[in-house]
Tab-separated table of C-alpha atoms in Angstrom:
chain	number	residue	atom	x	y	z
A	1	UNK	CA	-5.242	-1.755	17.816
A	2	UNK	CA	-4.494	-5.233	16.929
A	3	UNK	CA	-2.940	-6.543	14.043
A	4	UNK	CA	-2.380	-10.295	11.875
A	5	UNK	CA	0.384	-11.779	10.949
A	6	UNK	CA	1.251	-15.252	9.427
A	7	UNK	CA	4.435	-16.976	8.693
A	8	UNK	CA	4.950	-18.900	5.422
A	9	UNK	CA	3.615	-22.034	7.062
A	10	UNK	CA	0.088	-20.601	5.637
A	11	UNK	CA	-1.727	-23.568	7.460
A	12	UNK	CA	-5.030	-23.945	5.025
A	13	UNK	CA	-8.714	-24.527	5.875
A	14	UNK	CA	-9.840	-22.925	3.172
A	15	UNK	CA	-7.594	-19.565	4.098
A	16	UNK	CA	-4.568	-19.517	5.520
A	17	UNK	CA	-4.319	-19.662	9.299
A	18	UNK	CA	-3.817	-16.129	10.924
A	19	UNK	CA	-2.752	-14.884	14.534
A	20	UNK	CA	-4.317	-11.798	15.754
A	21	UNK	CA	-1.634	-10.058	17.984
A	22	UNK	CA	-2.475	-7.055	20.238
A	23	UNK	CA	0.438	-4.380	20.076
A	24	UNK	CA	2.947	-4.575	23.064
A	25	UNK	CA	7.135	-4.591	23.195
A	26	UNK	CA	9.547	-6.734	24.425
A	27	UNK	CA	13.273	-7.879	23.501
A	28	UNK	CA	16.143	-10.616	23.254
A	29	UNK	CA	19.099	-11.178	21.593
A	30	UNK	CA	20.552	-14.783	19.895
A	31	UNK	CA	24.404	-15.737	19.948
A	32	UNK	CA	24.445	-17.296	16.609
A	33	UNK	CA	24.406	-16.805	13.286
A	34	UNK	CA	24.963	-13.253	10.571
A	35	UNK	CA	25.871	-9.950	13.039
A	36	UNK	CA	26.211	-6.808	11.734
A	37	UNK	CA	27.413	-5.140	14.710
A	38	UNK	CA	31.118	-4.812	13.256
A	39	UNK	CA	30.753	-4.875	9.879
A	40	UNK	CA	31.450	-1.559	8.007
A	41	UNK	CA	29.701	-0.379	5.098
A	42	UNK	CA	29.269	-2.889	2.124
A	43	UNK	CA	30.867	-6.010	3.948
A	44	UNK	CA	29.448	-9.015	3.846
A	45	UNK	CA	29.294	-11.584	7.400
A	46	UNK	CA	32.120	-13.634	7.531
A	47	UNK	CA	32.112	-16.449	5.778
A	48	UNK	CA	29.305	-15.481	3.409
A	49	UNK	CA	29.678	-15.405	-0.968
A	50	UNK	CA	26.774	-15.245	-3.382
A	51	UNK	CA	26.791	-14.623	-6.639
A	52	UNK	CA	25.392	-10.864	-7.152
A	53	UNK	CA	25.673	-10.325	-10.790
A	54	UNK	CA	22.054	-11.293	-11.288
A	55	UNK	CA	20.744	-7.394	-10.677
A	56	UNK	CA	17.665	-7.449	-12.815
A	57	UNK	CA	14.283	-8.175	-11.910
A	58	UNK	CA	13.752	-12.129	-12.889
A	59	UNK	CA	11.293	-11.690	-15.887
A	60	UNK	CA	11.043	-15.656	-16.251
A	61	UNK	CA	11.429	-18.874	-13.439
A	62	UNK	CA	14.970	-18.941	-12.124
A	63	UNK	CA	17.413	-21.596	-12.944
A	64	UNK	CA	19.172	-24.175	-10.535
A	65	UNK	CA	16.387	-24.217	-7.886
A	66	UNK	CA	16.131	-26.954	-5.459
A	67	UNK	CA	13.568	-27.140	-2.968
A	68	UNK	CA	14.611	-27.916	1.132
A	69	UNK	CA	12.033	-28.509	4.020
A	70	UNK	CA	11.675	-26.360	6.540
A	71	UNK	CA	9.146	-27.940	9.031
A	72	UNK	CA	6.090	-28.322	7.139
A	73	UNK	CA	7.105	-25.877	4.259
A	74	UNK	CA	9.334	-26.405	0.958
A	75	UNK	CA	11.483	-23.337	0.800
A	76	UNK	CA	13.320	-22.459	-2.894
A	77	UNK	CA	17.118	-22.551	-2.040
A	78	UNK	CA	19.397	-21.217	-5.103
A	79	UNK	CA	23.853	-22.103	-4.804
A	80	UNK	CA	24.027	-18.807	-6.330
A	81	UNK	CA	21.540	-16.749	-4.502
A	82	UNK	CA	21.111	-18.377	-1.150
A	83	UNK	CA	20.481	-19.414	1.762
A	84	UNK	CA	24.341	-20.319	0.875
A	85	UNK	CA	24.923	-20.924	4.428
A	86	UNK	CA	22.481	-23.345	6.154
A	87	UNK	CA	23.500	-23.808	9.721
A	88	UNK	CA	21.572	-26.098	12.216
A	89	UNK	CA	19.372	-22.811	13.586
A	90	UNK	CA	19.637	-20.404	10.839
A	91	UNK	CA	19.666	-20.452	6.381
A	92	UNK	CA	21.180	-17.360	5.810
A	93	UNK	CA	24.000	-15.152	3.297
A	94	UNK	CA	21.722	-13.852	0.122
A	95	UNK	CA	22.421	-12.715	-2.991
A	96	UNK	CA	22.306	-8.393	-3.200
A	97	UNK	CA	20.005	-8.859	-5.879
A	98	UNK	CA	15.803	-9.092	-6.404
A	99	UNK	CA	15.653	-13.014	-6.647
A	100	UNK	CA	18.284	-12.951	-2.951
A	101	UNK	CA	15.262	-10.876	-1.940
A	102	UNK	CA	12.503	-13.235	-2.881
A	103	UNK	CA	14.389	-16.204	-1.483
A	104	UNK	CA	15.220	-14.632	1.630
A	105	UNK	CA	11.413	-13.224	2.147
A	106	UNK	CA	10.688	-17.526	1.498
A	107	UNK	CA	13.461	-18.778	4.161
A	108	UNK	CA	12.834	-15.909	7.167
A	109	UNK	CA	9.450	-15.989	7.392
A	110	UNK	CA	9.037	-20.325	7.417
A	111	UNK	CA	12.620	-20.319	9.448
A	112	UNK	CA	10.496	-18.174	12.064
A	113	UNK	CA	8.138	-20.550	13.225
A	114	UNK	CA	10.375	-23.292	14.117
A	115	UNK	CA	11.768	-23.689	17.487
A	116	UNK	CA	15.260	-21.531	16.769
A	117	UNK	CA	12.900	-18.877	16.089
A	118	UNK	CA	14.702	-16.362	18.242
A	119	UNK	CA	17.714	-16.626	16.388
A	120	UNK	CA	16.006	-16.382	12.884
A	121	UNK	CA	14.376	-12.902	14.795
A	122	UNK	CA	17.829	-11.749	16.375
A	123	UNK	CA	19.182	-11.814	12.730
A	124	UNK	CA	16.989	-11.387	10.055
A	125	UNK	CA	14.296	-9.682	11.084
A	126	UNK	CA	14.999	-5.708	11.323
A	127	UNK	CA	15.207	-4.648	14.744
A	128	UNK	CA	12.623	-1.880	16.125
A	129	UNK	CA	9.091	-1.580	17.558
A	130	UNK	CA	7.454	-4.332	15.068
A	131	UNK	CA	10.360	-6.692	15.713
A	132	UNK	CA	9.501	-6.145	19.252
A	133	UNK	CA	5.587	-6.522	19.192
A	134	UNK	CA	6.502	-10.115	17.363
A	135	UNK	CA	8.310	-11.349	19.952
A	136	UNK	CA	6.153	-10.451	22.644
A	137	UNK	CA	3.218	-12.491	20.838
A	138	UNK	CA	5.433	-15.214	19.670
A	139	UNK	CA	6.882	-15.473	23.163
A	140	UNK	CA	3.186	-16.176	24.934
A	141	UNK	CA	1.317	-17.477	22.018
A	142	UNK	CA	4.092	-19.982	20.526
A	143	UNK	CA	1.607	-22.409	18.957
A	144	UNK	CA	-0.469	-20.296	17.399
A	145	UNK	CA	2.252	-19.870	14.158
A	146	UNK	CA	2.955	-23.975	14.069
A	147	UNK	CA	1.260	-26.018	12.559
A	148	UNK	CA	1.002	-29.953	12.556
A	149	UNK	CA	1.438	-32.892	9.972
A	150	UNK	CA	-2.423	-33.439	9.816
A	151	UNK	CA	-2.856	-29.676	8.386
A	152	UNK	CA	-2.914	-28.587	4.827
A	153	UNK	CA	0.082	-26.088	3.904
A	154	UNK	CA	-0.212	-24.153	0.776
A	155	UNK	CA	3.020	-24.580	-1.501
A	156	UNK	CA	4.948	-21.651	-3.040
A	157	UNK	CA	3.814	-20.837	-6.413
A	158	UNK	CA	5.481	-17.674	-7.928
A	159	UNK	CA	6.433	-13.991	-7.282
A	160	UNK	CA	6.574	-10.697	-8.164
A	161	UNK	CA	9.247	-8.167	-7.191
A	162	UNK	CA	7.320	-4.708	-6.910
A	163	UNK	CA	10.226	-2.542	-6.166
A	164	UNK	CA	13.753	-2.691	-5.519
A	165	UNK	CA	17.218	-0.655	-4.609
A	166	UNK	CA	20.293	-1.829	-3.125
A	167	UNK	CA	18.859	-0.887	0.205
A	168	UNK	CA	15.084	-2.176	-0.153
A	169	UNK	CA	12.582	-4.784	-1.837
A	170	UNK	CA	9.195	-4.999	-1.814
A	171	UNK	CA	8.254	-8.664	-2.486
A	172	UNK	CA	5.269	-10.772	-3.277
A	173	UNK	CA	5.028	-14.236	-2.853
A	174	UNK	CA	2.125	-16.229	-4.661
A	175	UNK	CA	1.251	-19.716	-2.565
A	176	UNK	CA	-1.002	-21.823	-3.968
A	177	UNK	CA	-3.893	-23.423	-1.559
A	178	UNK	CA	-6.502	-25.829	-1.837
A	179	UNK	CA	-9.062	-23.233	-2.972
A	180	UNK	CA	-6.611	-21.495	-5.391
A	181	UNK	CA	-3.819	-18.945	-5.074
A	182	UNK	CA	-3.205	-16.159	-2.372
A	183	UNK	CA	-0.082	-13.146	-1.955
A	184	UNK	CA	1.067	-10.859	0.557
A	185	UNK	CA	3.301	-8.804	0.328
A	186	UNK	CA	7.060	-8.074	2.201
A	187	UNK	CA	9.370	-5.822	3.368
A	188	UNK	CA	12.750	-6.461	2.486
A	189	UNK	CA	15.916	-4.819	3.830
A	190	UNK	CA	19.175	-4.851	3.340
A	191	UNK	CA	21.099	-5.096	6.574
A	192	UNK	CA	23.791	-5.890	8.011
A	193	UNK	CA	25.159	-7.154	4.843
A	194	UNK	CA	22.034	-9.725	3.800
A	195	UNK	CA	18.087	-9.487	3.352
A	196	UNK	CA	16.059	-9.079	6.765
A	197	UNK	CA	12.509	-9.051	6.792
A	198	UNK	CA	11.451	-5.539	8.069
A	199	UNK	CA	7.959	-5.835	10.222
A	200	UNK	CA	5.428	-3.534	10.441
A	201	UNK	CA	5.381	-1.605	13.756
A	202	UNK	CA	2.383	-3.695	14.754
A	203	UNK	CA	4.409	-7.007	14.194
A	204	UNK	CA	3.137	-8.233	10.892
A	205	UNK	CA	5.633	-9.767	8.836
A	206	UNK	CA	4.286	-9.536	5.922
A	207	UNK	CA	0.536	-7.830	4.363
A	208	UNK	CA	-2.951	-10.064	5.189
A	209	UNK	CA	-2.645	-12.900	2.477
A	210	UNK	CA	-5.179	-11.676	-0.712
A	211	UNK	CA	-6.913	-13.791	-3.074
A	212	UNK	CA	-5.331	-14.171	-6.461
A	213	UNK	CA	-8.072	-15.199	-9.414
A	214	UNK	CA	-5.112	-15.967	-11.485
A	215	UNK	CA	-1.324	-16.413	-11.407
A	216	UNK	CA	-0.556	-14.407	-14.549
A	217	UNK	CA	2.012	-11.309	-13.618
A	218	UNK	CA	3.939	-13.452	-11.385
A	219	UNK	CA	7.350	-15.333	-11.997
A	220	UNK	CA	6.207	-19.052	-11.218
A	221	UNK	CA	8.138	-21.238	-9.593
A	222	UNK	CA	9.511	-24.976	-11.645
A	223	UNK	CA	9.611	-27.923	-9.667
């Protein structure tokens, strides 16, 4: 059974541009970046502070947001809820709170179709069978999730946080496109001490982006 996925680049034509990926494993490792492997319980990577006091659900747009490119794609970055660390192949270190969800769901899934992509999928993206299926697809079909300066790219517009624990998030990001606003949704984890994107075991980061008649419900973005 095949699946779609799409990174944040949402290349528009009218829709956004989607890969269809046929289900099959493979796996690598990076040497950079956040690693969990010898952190205990409730540690953070080295090197990595956010503020975390920001627990509820953002009912209204958040405060001190600047916006950073990230190949074709503007990306929200907060100094309090992250990327606080934004090294040459990875943006990484988010707050433990819903809005360090949303801004890590933003940052991952652009970060991944630029040419460090294997780090950004070494660490922050979950690891199992879907992490596996996306690198098998990204590793033979490379261009299909890039797009080029002559494209359209829809622009982030809001959000919603549908759920959320100290271990998970469930995040929607609103983009709007040249024929009006689209979501899908994500699966956020917390791992490793920070957010990771947590695939679907077909590879999908994220849902199949749905029309949106109007933006009302979501937490829109200023700037």
């Amino acid at each position: 059974m095949s699946a779609v996925f799409v990174t944040l680049t949402f290349l528009v034509g009218g829709v956004a541009a989607l890969t269809t990926i046929e289900d099959e494993p493979a796996g690598t490792a990076a040497d950079s970046g956040p690693d969990a492997s010898e952190l205990r319980s409730g540690e953070r990577p080295r090197g990595c502070r956010t503020d975390d006091s920001g627990g509820s659900v953002p009912k209204n747009p958040p405060t001190g947001i600047t916006w950073h490119m990230v190949g074709l794609v503007r990306v929200p970055v907060s100094a309090e809820a992250g990327p606080t660390r934004m090294d040459e192949e990875l943006w990484w270190c988010f707050a433990h709170t819903p809005l360090g969800a949303v801004l890590a769901a933003h940052t991952i899934t652009s970060e991944i179709s630029e040419k460090h992509w294997r780090t950004v999928l070494d660490r922050q993206i979950v690891a199992g069978r879907g992490r596996d299926v996306f690198e098998f697809m990204r590793e033979i079909e490379p261009d299909t999730v890039r797009g080029s300066a002559g494209e359209s790219v829809a622009k982030a517009a809001g959000f919603s946080v549908t759920s959320y624990s100290d271990s998970a998030a469930e995040v929607e990001l609103l983009m709007r496109t040249s024929s009006g606003y689209t979501a899908s949704t994500f699966s956020m984890r917390w791992n490793g001490g920070d957010w990771k994107v947590l695939p679907s075991p077909n590879g999908a980061l994220h849902s199949e982006a749905s029309p949106v008649a109007n933006p009302r419900g979501y937490v829109l973005w200023k700037g």
